[in-house]
Coordinates of C-alpha atoms in Angstrom, one line a residue:
X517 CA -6.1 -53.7 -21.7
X518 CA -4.7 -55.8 -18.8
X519 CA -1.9 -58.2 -18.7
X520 CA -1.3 -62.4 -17.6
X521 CA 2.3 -62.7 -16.6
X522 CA 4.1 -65.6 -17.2
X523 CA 7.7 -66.7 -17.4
X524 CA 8.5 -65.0 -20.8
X525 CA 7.2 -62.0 -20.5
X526 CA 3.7 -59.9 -20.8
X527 CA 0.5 -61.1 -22.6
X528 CA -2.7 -59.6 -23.3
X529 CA -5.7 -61.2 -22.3
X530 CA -9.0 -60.4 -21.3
X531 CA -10.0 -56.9 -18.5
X532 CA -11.0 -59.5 -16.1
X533 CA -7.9 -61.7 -15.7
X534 CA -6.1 -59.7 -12.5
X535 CA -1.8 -60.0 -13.3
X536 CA 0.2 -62.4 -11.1
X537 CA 3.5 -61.7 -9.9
X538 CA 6.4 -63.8 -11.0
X539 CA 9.9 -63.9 -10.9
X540 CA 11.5 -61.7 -13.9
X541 CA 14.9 -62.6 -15.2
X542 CA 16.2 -60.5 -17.4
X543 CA 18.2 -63.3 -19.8
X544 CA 14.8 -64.7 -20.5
X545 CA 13.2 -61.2 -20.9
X546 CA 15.7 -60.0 -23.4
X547 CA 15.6 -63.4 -25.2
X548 CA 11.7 -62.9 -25.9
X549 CA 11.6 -59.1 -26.5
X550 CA 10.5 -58.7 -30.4
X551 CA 10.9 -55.4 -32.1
X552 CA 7.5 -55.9 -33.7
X553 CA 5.4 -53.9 -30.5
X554 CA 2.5 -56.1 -31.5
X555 CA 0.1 -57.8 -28.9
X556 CA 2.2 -60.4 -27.1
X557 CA 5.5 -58.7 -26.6
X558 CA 7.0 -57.7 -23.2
X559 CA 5.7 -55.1 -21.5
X560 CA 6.5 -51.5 -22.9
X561 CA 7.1 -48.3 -21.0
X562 CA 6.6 -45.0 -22.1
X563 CA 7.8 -41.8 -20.2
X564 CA 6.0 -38.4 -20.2
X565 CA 8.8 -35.6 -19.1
X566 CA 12.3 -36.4 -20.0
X567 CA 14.5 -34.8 -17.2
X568 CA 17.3 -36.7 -14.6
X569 CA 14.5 -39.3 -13.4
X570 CA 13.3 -40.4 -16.9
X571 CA 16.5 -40.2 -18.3
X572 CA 17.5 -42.7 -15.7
X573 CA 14.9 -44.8 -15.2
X574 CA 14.4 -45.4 -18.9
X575 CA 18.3 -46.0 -18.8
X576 CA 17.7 -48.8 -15.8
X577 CA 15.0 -50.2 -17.5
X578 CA 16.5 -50.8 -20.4
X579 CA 19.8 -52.1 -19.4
X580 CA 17.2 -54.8 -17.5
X581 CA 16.2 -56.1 -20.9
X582 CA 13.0 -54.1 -20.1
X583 CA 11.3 -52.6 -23.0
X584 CA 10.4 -48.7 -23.8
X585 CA 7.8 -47.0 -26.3
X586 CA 9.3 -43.8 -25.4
X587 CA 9.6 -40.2 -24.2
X588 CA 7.2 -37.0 -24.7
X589 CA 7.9 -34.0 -23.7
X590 CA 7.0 -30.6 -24.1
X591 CA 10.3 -29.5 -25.2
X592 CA 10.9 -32.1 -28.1
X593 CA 14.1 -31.6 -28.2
X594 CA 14.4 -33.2 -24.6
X595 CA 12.2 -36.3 -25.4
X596 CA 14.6 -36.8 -28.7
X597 CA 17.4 -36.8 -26.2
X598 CA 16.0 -39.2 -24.2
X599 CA 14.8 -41.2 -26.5
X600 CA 18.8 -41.3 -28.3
X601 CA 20.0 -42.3 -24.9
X602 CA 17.7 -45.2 -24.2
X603 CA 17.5 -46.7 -27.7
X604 CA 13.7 -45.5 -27.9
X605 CA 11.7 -43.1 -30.1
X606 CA 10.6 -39.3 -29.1
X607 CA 6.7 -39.0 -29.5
X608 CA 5.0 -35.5 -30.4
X609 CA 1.7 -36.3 -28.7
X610 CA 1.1 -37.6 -25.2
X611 CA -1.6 -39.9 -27.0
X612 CA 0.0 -41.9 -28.9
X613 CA 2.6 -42.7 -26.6
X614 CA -0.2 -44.0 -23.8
X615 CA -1.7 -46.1 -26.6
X616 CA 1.1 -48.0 -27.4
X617 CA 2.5 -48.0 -23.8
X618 CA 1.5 -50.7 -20.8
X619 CA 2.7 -48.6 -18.4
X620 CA 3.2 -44.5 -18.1
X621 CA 5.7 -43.0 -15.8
X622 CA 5.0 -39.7 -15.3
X623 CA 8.7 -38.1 -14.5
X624 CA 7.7 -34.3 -13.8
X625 CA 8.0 -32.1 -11.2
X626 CA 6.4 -33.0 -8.0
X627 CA 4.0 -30.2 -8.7
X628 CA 3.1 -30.9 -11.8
X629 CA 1.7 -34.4 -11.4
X630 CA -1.7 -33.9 -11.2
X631 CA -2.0 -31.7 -13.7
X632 CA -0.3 -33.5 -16.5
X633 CA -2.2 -36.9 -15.5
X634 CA -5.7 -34.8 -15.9
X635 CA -4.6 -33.8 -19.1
X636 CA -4.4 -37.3 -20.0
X637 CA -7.1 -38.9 -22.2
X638 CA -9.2 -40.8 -20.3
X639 CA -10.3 -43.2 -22.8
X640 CA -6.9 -44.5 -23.3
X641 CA -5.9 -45.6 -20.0
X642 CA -8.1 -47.7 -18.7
X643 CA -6.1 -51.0 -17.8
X644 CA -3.5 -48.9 -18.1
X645 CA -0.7 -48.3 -15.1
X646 CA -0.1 -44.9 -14.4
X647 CA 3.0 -44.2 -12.1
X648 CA 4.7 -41.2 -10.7
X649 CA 8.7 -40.9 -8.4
X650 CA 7.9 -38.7 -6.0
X651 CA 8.6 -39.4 -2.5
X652 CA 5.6 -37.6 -0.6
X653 CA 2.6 -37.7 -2.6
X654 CA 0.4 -40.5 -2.9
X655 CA -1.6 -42.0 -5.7
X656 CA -4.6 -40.6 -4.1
X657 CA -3.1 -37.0 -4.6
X658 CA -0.7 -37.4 -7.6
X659 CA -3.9 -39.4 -9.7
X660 CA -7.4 -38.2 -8.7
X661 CA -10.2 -40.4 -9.4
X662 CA -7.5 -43.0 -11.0
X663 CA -10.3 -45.7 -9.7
X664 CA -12.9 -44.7 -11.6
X665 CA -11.1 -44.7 -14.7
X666 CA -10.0 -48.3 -15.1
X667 CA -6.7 -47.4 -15.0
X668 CA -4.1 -48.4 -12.2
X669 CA -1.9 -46.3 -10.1
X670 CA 1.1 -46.2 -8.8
X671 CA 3.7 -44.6 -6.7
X672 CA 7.7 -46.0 -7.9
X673 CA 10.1 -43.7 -6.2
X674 CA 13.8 -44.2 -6.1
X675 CA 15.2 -42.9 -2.9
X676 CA 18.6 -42.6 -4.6
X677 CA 20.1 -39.0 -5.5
X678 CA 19.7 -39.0 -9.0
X679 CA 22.1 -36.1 -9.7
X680 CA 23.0 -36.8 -13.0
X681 CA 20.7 -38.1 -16.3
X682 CA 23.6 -39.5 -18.2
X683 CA 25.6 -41.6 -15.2
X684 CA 23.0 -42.3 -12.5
X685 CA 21.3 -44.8 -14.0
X686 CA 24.9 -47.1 -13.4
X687 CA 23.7 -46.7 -9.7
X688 CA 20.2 -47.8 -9.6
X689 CA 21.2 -51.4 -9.5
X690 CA 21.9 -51.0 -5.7
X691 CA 19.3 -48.3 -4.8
X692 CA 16.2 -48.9 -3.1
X693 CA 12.7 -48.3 -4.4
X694 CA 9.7 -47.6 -2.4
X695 CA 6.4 -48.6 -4.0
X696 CA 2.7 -47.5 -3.0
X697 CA -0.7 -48.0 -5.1
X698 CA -4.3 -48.9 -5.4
X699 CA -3.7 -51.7 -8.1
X700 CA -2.7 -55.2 -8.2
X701 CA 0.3 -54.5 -10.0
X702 CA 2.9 -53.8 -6.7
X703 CA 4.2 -57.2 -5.8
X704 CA 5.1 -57.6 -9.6
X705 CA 7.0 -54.1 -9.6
X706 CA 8.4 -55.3 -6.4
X707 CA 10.2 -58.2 -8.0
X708 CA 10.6 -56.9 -11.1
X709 CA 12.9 -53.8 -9.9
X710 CA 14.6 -57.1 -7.4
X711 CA 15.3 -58.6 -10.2
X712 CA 17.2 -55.7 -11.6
X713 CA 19.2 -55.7 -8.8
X714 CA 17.4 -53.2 -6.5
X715 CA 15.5 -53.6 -3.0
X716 CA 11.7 -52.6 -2.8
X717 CA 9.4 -52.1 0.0
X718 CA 5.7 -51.8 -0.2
X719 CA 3.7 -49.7 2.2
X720 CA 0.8 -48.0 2.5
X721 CA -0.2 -44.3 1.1
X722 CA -0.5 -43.7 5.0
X723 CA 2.7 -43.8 5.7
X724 CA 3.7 -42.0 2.4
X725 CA 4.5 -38.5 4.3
X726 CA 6.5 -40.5 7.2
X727 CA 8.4 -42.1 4.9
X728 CA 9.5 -38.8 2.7
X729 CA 9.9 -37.3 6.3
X730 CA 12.5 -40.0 7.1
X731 CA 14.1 -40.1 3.5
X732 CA 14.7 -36.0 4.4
X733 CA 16.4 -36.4 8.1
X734 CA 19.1 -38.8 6.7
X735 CA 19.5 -37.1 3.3
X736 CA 19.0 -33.0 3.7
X737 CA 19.0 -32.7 7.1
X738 CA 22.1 -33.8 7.5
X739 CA 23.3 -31.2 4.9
X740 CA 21.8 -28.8 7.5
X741 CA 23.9 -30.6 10.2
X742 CA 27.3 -30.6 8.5
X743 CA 26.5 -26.8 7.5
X744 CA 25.9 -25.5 11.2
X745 CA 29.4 -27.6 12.1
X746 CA 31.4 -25.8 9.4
X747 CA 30.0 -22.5 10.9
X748 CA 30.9 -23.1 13.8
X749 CA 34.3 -24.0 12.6
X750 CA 34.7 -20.7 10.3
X751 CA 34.3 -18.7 13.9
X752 CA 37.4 -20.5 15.0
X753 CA 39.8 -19.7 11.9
X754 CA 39.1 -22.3 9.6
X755 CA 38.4 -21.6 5.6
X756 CA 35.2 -23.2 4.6
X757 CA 37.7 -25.1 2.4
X758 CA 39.5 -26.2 5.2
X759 CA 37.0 -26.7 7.8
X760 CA 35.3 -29.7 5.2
X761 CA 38.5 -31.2 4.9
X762 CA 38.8 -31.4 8.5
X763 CA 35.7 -32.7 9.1
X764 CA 35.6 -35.3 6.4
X765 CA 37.5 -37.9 7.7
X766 CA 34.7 -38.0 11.0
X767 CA 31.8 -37.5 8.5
X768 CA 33.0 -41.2 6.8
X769 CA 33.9 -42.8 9.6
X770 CA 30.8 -42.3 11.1
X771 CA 28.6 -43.3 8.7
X772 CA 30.5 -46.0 7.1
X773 CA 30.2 -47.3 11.5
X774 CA 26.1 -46.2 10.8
X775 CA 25.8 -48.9 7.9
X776 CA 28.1 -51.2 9.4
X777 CA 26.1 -51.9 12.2
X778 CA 23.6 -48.9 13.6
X779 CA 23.4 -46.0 15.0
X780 CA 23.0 -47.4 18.4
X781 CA 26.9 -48.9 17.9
X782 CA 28.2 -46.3 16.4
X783 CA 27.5 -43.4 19.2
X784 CA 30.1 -42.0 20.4
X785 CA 30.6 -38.3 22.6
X786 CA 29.7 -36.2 25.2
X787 CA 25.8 -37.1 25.2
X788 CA 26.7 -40.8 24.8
X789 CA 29.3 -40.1 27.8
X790 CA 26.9 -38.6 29.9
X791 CA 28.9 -35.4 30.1
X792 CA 27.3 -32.6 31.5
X793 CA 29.8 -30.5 32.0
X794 CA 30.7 -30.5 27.9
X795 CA 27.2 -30.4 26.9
X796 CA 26.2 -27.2 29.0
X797 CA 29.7 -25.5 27.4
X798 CA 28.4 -26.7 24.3
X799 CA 25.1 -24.9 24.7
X800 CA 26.7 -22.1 26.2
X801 CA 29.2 -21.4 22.9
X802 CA 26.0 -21.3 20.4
X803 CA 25.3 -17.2 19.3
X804 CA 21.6 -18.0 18.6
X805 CA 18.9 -19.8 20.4
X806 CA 17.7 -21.0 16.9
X807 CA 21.0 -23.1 17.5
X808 CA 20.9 -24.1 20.8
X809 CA 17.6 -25.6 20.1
X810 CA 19.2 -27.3 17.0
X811 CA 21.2 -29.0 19.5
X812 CA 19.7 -29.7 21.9
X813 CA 16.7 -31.6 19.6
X814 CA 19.3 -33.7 18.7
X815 CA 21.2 -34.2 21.5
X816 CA 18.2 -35.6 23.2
X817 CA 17.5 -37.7 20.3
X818 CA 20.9 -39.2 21.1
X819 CA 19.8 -39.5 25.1
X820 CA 17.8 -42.5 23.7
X821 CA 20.4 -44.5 21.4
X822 CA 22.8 -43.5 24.8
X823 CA 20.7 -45.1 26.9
X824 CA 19.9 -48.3 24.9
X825 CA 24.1 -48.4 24.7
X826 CA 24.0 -48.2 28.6
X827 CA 21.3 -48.7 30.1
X828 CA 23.2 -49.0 33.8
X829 CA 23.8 -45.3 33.0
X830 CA 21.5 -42.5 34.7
X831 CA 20.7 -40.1 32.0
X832 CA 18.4 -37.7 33.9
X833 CA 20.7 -34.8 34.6
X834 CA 21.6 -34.7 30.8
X835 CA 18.0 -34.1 29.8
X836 CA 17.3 -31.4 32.0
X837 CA 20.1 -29.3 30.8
X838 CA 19.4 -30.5 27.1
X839 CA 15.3 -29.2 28.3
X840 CA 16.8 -26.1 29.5
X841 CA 18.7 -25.3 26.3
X842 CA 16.0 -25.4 24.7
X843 CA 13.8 -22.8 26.7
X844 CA 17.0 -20.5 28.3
X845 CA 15.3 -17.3 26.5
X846 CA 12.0 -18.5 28.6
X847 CA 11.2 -16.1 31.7

């Protein structure tokens, strides 16, 4: 089954009519919603797996004016959960919630993808769209085959911390979605997540991995980052306790100057001074060479933002001691 959009919602129509994007709003979308289900209704999503991501997507969705079959899961009690919090129903068979759905999200673990889409009978999803939230696999690997099946997929994945399945739904509104597939489909989940107040970005499954590998460095590594500072710290006489509440006050200033402008602006310290002197005692303090070269990656990561700061400045000396940090265990 495929789809013609217009204004009011989602209609059926014949396989070879390819969807247009439009512009959803969600007063008009709640205002033509009919509880019926029946052929000419909004389009309906289902949800196999019902942990934080389907809880609050479903949640989003919903809250959009945005209709849901469902939630399947193989704990039943999780899907009935679900299902309670969204204003849905709990299915006991993966089947019947593809059949009456438009379009499947498939809210598993990364690792378990594949698996559950082969499972999937094939003769229910063509002109169906099949979608999955993870950050680094694409539809090639999370769907294989997808094209041959007449079915559509797609890649939806909320680079947002979704810690909690009963609050962080209230948060999606301002997070940012990044969207990757083989269908025609993309530019109408671009504006239709817009319109529910997020930002989307298309790109290409190409870039899928760079983009997860980005999402990590300002997310997790940074956890990594603040972790080797409190270290440091504890060696000096701080509690862990203490040593975060020290360091909080920098950690939000920084990032709130980060946002504010960029990271180019908000550079500050010895690399961005061109101190030599600090830097080598800096390298010289670290126990391991495991974090010297921590460091001194980073450090001459920041040699670049210094250097578009102030460009009048001679940054050469800096990046040989930085180069030798990194091989002072070399003969």
């Amino acid at each position: 089954m495929n789809f013609l959009l217009s204004a009011s919602g989602w209609y059926s129509c014949k396989l070879e009519t390819v969807p247009t994007p439009f512009r959803y709003l969600r007063q008009e979308r709640k205002s033509t919603a009919s509880p019926s289900g029946k052929a000419g209704d909004t389009m309906k999503i289902g949800f196999i797996g019902a942990g934080k991501v389907g809880f609050s997507l479903g949640k989003f969705f919903t809250q959009g004016g945005i209709r849901l079959t469902g939630y399947y899961s193989r704990r039943p009690e999780s899907a009935r959960e679900a299902a309670s919090f969204t204003g849905a129903k709990a299915y006991d068979s993966p089947d019947d919630l593809v059949k009456e759905s438009d379009a499947i999200f498939l809210t598993v673990p990364d690792g378990s993808i594949s698996s559950v889409y082969l499972s999937l009978e094939k003769s229910l999803i063509p002109g169906k769209m099949i979608c999955h939230c993870s950050g680094s696999m694409t539809v090639a690997e999370a769907f294989p085959g997808i094209s041959q099946t007449g079915a559509y997929g797609y890649s939806i994945h909320p680079l947002f911390p979704v810690s909690n399945r009963l609050t962080s739904y209230r948060e999606l509104p301002g997070a940012f979605f990044c969207l990757e597939g083989n269908g025609p489909h993309l530019s109408m989940w671009q504006e239709l997540l817009e319109s529910l107040g997020a930002s989307a970005q298309i790109i290409s499954g190409e870039s899928k991995v760079r983009y997860h590998a980005a999402c990590a460095i300002s997310s997790n590594l940074v956890c990594g980052l603040v972790q080797e500072s409190l270290d440091l710290l504890e060696t000096c006489g701080f509690s862990r306790e203490s040593a975060l509440r020290a360091i909080t006050p920098l950690l939000r200033s920084n990032l709130e100057h980060i946002i504010e402008s960029d990271p180019v602006s908000a550079l500050t310290g010895p690399v961005e001074r061109c101190d030599v002197r600090t830097v080598e005692k800096h390298l010289a303090c670290f126990p391991s060479q495991e974090e010297r070269d921590l460091y001194s990656a980073v450090s001459r990561k920041l040699v670049e933002l210094a250097s578009l700061k102030h460009p009048e400045r001679d940054y050469r000396s800096l990046k040989n001691v930085l180069r030798k940090g990194e091989n002072k265990n070399e003969p």
